[in-house]
Short mmCIF file of C-alpha atoms in Angstrom, two decimals:
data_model
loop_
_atom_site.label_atom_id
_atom_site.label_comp_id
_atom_site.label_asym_id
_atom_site.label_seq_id
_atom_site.Cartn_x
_atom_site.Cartn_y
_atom_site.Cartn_z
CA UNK I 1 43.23 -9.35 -6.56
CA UNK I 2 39.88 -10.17 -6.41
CA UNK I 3 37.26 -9.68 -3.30
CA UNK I 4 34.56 -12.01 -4.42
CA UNK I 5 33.68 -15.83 -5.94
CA UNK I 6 32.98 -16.15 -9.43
CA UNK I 7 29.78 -18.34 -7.83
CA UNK I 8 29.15 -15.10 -5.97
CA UNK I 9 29.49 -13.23 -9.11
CA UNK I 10 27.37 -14.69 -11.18
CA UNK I 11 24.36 -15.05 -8.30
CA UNK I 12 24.34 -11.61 -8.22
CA UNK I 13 23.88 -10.83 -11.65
CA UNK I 14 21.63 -13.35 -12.09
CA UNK I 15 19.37 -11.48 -9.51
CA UNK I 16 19.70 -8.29 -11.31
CA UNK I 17 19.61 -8.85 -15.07
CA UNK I 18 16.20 -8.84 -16.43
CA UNK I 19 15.93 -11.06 -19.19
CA UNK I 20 13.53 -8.50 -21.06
CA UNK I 21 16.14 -5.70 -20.90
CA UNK I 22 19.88 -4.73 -21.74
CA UNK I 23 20.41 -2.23 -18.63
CA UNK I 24 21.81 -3.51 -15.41
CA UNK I 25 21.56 -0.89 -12.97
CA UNK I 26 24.85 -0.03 -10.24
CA UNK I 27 22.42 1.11 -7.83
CA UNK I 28 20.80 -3.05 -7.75
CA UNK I 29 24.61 -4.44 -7.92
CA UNK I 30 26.06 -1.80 -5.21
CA UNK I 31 22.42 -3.21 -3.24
CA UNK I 32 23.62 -6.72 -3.76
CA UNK I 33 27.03 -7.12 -3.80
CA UNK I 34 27.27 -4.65 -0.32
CA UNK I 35 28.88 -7.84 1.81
CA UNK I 36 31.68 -8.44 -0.57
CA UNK I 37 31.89 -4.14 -0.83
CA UNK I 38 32.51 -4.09 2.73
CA UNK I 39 35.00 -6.63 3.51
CA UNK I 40 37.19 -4.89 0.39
CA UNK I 41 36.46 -1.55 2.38
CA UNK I 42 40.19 -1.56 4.38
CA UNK I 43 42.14 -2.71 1.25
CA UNK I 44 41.64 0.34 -0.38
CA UNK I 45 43.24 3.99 0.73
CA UNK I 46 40.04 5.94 0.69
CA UNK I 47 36.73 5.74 -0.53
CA UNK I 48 37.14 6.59 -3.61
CA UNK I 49 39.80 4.11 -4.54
CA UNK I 50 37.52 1.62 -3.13
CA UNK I 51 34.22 2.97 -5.13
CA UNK I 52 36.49 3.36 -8.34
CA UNK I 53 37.23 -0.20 -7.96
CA UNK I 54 34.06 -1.89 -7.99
CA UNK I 55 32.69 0.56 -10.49
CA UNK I 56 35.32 -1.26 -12.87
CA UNK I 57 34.31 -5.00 -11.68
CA UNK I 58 30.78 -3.38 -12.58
CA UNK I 59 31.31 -2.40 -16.22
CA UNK I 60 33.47 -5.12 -16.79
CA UNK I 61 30.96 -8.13 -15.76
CA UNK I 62 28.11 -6.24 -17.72
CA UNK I 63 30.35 -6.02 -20.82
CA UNK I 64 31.02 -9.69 -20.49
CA UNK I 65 27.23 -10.31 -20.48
CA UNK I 66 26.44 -8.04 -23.83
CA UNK I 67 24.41 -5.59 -21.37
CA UNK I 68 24.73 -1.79 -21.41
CA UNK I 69 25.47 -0.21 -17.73
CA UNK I 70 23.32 2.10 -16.12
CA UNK I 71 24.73 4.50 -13.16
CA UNK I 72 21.90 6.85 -13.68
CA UNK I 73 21.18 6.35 -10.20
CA UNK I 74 24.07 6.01 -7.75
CA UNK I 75 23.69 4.63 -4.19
CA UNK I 76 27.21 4.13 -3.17
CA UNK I 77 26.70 6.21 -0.25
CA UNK I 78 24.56 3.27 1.64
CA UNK I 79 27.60 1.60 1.57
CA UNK I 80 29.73 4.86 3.48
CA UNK I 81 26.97 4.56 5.86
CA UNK I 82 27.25 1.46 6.46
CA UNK I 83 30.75 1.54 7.05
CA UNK I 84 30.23 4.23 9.44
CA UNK I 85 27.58 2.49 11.46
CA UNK I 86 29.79 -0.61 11.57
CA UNK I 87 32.38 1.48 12.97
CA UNK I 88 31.02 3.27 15.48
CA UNK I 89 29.19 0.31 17.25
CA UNK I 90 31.92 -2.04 17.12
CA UNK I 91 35.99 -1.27 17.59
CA UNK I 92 36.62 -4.71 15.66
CA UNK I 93 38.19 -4.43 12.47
CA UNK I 94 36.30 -3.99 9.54
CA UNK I 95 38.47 -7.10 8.02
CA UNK I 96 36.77 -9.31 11.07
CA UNK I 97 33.97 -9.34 8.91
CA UNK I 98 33.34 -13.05 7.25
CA UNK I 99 35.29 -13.01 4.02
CA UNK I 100 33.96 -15.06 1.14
CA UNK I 101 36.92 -17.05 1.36
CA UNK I 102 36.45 -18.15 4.80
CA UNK I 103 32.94 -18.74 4.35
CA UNK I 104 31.44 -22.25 3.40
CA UNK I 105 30.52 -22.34 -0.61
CA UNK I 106 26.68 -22.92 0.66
CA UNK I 107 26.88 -19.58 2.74
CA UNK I 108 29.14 -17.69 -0.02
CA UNK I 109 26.72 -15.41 -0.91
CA UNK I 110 24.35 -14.11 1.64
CA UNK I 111 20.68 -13.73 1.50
CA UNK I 112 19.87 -10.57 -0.84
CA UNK I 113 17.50 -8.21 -0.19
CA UNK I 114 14.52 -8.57 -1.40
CA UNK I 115 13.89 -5.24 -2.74
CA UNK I 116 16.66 -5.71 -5.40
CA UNK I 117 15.50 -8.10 -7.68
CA UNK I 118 14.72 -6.85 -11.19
CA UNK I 119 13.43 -10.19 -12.62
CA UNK I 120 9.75 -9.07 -14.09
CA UNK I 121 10.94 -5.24 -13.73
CA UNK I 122 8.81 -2.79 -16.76
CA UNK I 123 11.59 -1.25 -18.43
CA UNK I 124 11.43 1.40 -21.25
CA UNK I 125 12.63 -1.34 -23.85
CA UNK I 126 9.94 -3.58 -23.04
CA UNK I 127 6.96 -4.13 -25.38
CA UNK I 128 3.42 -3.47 -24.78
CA UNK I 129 1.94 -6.46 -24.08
CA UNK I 130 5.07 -7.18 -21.51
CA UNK I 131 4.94 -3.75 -20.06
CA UNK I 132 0.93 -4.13 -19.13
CA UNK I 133 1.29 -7.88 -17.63
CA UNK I 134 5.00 -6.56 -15.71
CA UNK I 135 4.16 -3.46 -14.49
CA UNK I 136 1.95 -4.83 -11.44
CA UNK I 137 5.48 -6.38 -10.49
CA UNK I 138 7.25 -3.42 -9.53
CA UNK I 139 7.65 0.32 -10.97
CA UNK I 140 11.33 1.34 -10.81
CA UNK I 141 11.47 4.47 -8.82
CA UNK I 142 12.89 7.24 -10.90
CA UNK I 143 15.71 9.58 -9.61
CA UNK I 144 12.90 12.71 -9.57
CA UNK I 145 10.30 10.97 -7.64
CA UNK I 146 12.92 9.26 -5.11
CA UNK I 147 14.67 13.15 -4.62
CA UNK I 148 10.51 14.51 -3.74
CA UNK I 149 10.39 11.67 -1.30
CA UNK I 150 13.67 12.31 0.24
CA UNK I 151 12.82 16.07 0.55
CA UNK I 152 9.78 15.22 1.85
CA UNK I 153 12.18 13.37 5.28
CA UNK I 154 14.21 15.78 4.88
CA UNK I 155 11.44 18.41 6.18
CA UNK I 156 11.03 16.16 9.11
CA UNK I 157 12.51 17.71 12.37
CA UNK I 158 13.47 14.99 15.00
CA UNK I 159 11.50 16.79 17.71
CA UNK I 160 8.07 15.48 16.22
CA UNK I 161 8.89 11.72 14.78
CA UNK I 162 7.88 8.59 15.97
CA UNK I 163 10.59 7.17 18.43
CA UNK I 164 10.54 3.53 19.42
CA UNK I 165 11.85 2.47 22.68
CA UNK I 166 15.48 1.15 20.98
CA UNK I 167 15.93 4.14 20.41
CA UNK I 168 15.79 4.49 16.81
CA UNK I 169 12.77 6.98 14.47
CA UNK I 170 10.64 5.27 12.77
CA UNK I 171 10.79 7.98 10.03
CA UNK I 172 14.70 7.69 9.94
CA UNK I 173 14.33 3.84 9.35
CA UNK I 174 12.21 4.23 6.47
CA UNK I 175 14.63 7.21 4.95
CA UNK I 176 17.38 5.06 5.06
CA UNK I 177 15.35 2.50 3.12
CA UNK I 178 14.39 5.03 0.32
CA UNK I 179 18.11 6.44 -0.54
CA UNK I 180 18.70 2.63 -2.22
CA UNK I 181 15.62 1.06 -2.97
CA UNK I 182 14.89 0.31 -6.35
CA UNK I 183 11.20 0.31 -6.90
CA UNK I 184 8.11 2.18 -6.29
CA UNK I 185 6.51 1.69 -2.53
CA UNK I 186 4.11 3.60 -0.73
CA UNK I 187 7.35 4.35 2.12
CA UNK I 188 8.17 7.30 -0.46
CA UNK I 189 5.33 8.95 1.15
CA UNK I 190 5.90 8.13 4.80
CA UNK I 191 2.90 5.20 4.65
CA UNK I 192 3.75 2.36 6.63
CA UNK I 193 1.95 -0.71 6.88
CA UNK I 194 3.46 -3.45 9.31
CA UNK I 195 1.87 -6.34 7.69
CA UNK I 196 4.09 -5.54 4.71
CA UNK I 197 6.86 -8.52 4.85
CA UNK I 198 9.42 -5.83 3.32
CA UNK I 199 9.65 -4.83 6.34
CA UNK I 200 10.89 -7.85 8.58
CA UNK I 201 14.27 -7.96 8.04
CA UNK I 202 14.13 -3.80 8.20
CA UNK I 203 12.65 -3.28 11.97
CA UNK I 204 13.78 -5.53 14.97
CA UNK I 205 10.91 -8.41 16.10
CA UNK I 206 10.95 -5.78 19.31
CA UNK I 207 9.97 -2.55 17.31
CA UNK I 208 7.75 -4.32 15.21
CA UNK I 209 6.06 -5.70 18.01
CA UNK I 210 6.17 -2.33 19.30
CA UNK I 211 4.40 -0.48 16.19
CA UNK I 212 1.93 -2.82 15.76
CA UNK I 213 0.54 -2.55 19.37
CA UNK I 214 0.44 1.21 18.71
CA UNK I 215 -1.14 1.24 15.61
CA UNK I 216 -5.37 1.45 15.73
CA UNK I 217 -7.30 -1.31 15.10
CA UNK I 218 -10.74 -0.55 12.81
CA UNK I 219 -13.64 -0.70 15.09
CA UNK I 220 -16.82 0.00 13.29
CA UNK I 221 -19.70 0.94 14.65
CA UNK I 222 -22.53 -1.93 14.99
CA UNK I 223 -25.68 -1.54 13.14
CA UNK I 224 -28.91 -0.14 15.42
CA UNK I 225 -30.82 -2.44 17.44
CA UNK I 226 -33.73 -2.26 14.58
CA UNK I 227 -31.46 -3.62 11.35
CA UNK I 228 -30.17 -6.71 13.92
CA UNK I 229 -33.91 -7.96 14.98
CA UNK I 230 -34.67 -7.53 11.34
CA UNK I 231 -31.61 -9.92 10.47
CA UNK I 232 -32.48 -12.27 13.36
CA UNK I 233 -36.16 -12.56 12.56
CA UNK I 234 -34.75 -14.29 9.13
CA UNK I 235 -35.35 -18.23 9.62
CA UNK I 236 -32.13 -20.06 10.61
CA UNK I 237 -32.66 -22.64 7.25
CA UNK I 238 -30.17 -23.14 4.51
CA UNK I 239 -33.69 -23.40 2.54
CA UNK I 240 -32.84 -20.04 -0.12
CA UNK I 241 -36.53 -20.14 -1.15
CA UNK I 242 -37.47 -19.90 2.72
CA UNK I 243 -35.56 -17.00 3.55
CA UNK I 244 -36.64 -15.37 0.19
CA UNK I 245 -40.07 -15.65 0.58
CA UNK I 246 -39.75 -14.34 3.89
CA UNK I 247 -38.20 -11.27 2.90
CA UNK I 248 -40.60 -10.43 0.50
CA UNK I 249 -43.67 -11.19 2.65
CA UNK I 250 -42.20 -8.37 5.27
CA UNK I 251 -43.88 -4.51 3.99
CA UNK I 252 -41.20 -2.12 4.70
CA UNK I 253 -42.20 1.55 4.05
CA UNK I 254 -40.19 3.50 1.47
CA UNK I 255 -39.89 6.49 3.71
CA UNK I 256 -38.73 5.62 7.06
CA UNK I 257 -37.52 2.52 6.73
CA UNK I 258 -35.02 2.53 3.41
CA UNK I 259 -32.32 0.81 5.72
CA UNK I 260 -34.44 -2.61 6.13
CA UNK I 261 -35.03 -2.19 2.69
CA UNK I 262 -31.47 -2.18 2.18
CA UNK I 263 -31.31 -5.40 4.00
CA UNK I 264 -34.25 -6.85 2.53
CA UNK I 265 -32.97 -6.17 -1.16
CA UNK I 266 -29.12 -7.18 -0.93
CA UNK I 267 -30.01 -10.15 0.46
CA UNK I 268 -32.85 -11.08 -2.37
CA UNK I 269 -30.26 -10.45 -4.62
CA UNK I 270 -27.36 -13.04 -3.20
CA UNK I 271 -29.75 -15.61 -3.03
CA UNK I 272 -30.97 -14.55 -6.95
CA UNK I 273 -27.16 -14.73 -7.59
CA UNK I 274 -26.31 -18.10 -6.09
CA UNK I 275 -30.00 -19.19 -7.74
CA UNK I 276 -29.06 -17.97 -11.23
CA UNK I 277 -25.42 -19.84 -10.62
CA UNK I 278 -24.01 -16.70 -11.17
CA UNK I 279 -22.18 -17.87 -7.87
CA UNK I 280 -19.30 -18.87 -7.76
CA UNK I 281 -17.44 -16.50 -9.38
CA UNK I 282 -15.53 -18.24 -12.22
CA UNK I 283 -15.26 -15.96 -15.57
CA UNK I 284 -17.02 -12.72 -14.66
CA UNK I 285 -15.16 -9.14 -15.60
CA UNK I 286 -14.19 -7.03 -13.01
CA UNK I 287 -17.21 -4.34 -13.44
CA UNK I 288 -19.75 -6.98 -13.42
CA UNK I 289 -18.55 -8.21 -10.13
CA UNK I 290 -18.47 -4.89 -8.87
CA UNK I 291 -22.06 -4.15 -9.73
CA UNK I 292 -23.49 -7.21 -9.36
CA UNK I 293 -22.25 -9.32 -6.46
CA UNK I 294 -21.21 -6.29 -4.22
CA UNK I 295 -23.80 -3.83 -5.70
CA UNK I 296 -25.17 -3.54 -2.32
CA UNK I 297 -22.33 -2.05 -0.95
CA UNK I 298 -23.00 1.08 -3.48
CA UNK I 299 -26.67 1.05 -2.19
CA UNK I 300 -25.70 1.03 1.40
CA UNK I 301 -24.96 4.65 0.25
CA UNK I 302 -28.18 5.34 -1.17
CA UNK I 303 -29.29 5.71 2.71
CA UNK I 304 -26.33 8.13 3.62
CA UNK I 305 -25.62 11.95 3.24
CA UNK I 306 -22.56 10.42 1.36
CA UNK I 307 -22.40 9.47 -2.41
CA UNK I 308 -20.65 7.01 -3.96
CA UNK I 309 -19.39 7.52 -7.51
CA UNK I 310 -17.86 5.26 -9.72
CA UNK I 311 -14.65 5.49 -11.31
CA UNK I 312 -13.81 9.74 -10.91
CA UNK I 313 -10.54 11.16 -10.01
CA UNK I 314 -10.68 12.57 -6.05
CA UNK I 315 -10.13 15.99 -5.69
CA UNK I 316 -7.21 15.24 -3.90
CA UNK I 317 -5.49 13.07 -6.53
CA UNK I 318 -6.08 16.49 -8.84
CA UNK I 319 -5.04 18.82 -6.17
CA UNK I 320 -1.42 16.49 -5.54
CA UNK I 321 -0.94 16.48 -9.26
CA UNK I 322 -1.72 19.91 -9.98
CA UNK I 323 0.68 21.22 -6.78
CA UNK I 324 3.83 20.06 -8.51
CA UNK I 325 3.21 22.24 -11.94
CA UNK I 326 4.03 25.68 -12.76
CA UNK I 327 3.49 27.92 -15.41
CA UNK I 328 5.89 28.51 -17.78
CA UNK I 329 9.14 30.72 -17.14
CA UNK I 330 12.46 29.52 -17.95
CA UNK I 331 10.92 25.51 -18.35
CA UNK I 332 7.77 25.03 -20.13
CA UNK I 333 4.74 24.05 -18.32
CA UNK I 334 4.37 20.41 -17.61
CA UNK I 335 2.36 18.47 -19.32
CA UNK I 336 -0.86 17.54 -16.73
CA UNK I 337 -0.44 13.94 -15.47
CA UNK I 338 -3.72 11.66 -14.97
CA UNK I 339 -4.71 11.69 -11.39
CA UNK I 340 -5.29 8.51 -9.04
CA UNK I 341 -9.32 7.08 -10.14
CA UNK I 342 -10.41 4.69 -7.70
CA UNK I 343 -13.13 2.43 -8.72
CA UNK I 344 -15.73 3.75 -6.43
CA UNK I 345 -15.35 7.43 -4.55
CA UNK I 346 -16.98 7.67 -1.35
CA UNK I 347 -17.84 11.72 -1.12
CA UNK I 348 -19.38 14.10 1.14
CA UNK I 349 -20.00 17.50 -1.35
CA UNK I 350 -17.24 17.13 -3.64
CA UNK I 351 -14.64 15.71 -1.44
CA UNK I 352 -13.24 12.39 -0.94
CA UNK I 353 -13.60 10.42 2.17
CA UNK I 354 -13.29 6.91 1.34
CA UNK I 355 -12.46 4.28 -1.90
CA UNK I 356 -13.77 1.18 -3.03
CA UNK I 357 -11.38 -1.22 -5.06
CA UNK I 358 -12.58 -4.10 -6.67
CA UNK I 359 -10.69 -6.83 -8.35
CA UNK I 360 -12.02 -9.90 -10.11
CA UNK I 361 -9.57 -12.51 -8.49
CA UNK I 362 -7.77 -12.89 -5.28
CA UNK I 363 -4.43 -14.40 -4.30
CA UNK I 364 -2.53 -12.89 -6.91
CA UNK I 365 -0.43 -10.39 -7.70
CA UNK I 366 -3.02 -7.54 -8.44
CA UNK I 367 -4.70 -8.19 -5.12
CA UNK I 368 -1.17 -7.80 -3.57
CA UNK I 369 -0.60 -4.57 -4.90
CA UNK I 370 -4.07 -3.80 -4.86
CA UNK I 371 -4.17 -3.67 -0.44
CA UNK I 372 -0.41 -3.26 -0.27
CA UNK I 373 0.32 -0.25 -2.58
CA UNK I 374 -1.85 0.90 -5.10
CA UNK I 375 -5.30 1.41 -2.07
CA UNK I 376 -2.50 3.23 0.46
CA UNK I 377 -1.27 5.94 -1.83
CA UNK I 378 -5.04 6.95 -2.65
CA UNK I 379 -5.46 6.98 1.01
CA UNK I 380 -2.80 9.07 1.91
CA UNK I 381 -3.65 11.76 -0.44
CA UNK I 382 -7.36 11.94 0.94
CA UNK I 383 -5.74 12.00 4.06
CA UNK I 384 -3.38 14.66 3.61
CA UNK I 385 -5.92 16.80 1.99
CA UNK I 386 -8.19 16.41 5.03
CA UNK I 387 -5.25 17.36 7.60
CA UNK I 388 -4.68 20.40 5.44
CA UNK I 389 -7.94 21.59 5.91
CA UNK I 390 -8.37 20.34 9.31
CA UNK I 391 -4.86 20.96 11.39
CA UNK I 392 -6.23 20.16 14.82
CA UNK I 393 -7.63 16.91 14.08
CA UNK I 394 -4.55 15.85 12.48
CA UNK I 395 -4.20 12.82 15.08
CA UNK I 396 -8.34 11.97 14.74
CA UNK I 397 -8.86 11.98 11.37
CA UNK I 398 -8.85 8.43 9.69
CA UNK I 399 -9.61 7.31 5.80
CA UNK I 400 -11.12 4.16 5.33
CA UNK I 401 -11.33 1.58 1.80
CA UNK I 402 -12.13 -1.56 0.86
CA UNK I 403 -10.69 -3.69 -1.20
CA UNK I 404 -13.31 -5.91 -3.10
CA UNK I 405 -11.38 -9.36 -4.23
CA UNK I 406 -13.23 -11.53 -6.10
CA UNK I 407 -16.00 -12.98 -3.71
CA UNK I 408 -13.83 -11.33 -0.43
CA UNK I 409 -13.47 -8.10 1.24
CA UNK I 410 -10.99 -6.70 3.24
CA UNK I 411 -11.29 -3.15 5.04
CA UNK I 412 -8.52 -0.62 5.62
CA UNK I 413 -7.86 2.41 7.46
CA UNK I 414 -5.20 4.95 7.37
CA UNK I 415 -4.23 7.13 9.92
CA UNK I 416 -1.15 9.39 11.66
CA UNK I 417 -1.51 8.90 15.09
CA UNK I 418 2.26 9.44 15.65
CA UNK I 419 5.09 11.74 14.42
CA UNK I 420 4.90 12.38 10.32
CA UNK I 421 4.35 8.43 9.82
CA UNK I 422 0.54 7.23 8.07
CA UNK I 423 -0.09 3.66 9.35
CA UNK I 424 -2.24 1.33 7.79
CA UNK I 425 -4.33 -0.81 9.77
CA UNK I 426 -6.36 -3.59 8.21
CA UNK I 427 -9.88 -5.58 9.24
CA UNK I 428 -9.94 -9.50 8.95
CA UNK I 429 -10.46 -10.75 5.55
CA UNK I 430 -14.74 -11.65 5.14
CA UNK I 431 -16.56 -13.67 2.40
CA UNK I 432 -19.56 -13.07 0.18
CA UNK I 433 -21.49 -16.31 0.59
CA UNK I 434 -21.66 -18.83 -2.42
CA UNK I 435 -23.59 -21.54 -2.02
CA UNK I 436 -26.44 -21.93 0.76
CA UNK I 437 -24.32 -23.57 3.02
CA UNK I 438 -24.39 -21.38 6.21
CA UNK I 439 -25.94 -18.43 4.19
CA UNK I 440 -27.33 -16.56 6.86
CA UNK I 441 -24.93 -15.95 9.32
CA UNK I 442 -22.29 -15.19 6.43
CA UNK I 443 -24.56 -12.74 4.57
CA UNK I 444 -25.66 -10.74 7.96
CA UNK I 445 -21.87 -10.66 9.06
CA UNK I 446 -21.31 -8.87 5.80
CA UNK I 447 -24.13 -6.67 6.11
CA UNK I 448 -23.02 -5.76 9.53
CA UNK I 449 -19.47 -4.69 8.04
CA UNK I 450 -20.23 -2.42 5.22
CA UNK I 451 -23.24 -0.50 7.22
CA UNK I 452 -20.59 0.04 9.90
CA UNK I 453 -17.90 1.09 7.17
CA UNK I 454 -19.98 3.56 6.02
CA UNK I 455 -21.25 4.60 9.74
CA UNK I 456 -17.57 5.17 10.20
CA UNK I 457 -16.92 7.23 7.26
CA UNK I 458 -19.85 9.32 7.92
CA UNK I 459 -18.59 9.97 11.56
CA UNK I 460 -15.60 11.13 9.98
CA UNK I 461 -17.22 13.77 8.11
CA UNK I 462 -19.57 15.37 11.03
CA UNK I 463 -16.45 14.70 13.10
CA UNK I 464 -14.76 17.44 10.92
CA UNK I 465 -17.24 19.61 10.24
CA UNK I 466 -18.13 19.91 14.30
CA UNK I 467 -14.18 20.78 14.54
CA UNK I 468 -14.55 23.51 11.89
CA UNK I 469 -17.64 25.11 13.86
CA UNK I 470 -15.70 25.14 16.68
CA UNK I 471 -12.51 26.71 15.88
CA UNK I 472 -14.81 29.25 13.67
CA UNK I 473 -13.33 32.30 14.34
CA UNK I 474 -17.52 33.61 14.11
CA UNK I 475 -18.81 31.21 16.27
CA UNK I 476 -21.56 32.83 19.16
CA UNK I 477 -19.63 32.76 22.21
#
């Protein structure tokens, strides 16, 4: 007897065979073929008739295709806890459930997560040209980094998580996700940002609606009354030449006023840029964008107790890496992984307070995993390092980047304001002017952002370091 379509059958494995590799993994099947799992679920004595089963369908559909099975990774306890779930909030039958038989052939198959798919998945087999253009498409999480991030919830003590009004933990939600998802996502380390469509079908419209009212919004600091007059003293002309010349006919002085200056210079050098038609952006690599048409956000620095330093691994990134070796005993040591190296590190001393990334075009699939993944996992490793060192402002302290895109920006900020989860919260997306059209207004905005990103960061720092003067066990009473 058979519990599912042939139409069914081969839609799923369609999903889940990537044409650049033999292996077809059980965990991705048990993932997609869980509707079909569960109606069988009452047909079978026990479990492990039931697993036993589909485990044979399994083999016997990749055999037909010439693949090789993979069960490193077995996930066939999602499907006992779904059962369970099922059957504790409902006293219907578990046969009740829509049967693919009774179902229309247009609804045979229903919608599959997306998290499954391995089409464009790096696999060992691939080459190295594949591997380097697929690997932005999703890293498959491997069984020793999915059992840290399931110790890592399974630390968490119900007492101090994030409970939404339905009821249910936000932490326990995103558990239940990791013990069957197939790839890399910054959820392995309790990051969760809202605006990440994975997460739709995962948390009710309610508790969605609910997390993202609780989650901070970025509000940085304006720039002082001096910097605006200087901006609005600028004539209101789309005339570059104009507002060049009047730039360099105001004398700044070195000394005390290096923040004009810093106006006064990043805006000679946008109009030089759009002059030189260096703007648009068409061709340019990646490091000369960074350096040329967002240098002044590295100079904005230059006027700060902070540094900014391109391209060095944060001490934090070392200090995660490091904390999961051990010298040798009855394993050899490790071998030292490469730590996390942001594009630009925003430090104060030799810590990390902030990142820069930069990417040369926008809209794509780098910039998706650029904000989405690859910017939060720095983040929270800053972050964590910071909360180690400074316990009671666990709930204050916030890590700020921005993510350079081509010719846009986009700030984030990441934060644990409740229970064990790190939220990200993100600013509106802003624009490096191009041409002359409405120059002005779009170059000051900008100007205005990145002086208050870096006002923010630096609050940050003597935010902490007033916290560690007063809970100084040798401070002057």
């Amino acid at each position: 007897m058979s519990y599912i379509t042939q139409e069914a059958t081969d839609h799923i494995f369609s999903l889940i065979k990537d044409d650049d590799s033999t292996e077809i993994l059980w965990s991705c099947f048990v993932s997609e073929a869980k509707h079909f799992i569960i109606n069988s679920w009452d047909k079978f004595p026990k479990n492990d008739a039931c697993r036993a089963y589909w485990l044979r369908f399994y083999h016997n559909q990749v055999a037909k295709l010439g693949c090789v099975a993979n069960t490193g990774y077995d996930n066939w306890f999602t499907i006992q806890k779904l059962v369970n779930s099922i059957t504790n909030q409902s006293t219907v039958p578990l046969q009740t459930i829509p049967s693919s038989a009774s179902m229309p052939a247009s609804a045979s198959m229903p919608p599959p997560p997306k998290s499954c798919s391995l089409k464009s998945v790096t696999t060992s087999s691939s080459n190295s040209a594949t591997s380097s253009s697929k690997s932005k498409l999703g890293t498959l999480l491997s069984n020793q980094n999915r059992q840290i991030a399931l110790d890592l919830y399974n630390q968490m003590e119900d007492t101090n998580k994030w409970k939404l009004t339905s009821g249910r933990f936000v932490e326990d939600v995103m558990h239940s996700v990791l013990l069957s998802q197939p790839f890399e996502h910054p959820s392995q380390y309790c990051i969760l940002d809202i605006d990440d469509d994975n997460w739709i079908d995962i948390f009710t419209p309610e508790e969605r609606r609910e997390i993202t009212l609780a989650i901070p919004p970025i509000e940085l600091p304006s720039m002082p009354s001096d910097m605006v007059n200087f901006l609005i003293d600028i004539p209101d002309t789309e005339d570059l030449t104009v507002i060049y010349n009047h730039l360099e006919n105001t004398p700044l002085d070195y000394n005390s006023q290096n923040h004009l200056l810093w106006l006064k210079h990043s805006i000679q050098n946008a109009i030089e840029l759009i002059d030189q038609k260096y703007l648009p952006i068409t061709t340019q690599q990646e490091e000369d964008i960074c350096f040329s048409v967002w240098k002044f956000v590295n100079d904005a620095f230059r006027c700060s107790k902070l540094t900014a330093k391109q391209q060095i691994s944060s001490t934090a990134s070392k200090e995660a890496v490091c904390k999961k070796r051990k010298i040798a005993m009855t394993e050899p040591i490790q071998r030292q992984k490469h730590a996390l190296v942001p594009d630009i590190s925003i430090l104060y001393g030799s810590q990390t307070y902030a990142i820069i990334e930069a990417a040369k075009t926008e809209n794509d699939t780098k910039q998706l995993v650029e904000i989405f993944k690859k910017c939060p996992e720095f983040m929270s490793e800053i972050l964590n390092q910071l909360i180690k060192e400074n316990p009671t402002e666990q709930r204050e302290i916030k890590v700020y980047a921005s993510v350079l895109s081509k010719a846009t920006c986009c700030c984030l900020m990441l934060s644990n304001p409740f229970g064990y989860v790190k939220v990200v919260s993100r600013s509106k997306k802003l624009a490096h002017p191009e041409v002359k059209d409405a120059f002005k207004p779009d170059m000051c905005t900008l100007l205005d952002h990145f002086w208050g990103f870096k006002l923010a960061i630096e609050a940050v720092v003597d935010s902490l370091s007033k916290s560690k003067y007063e809970n100084s066990p040798f401070k002057q009473k």
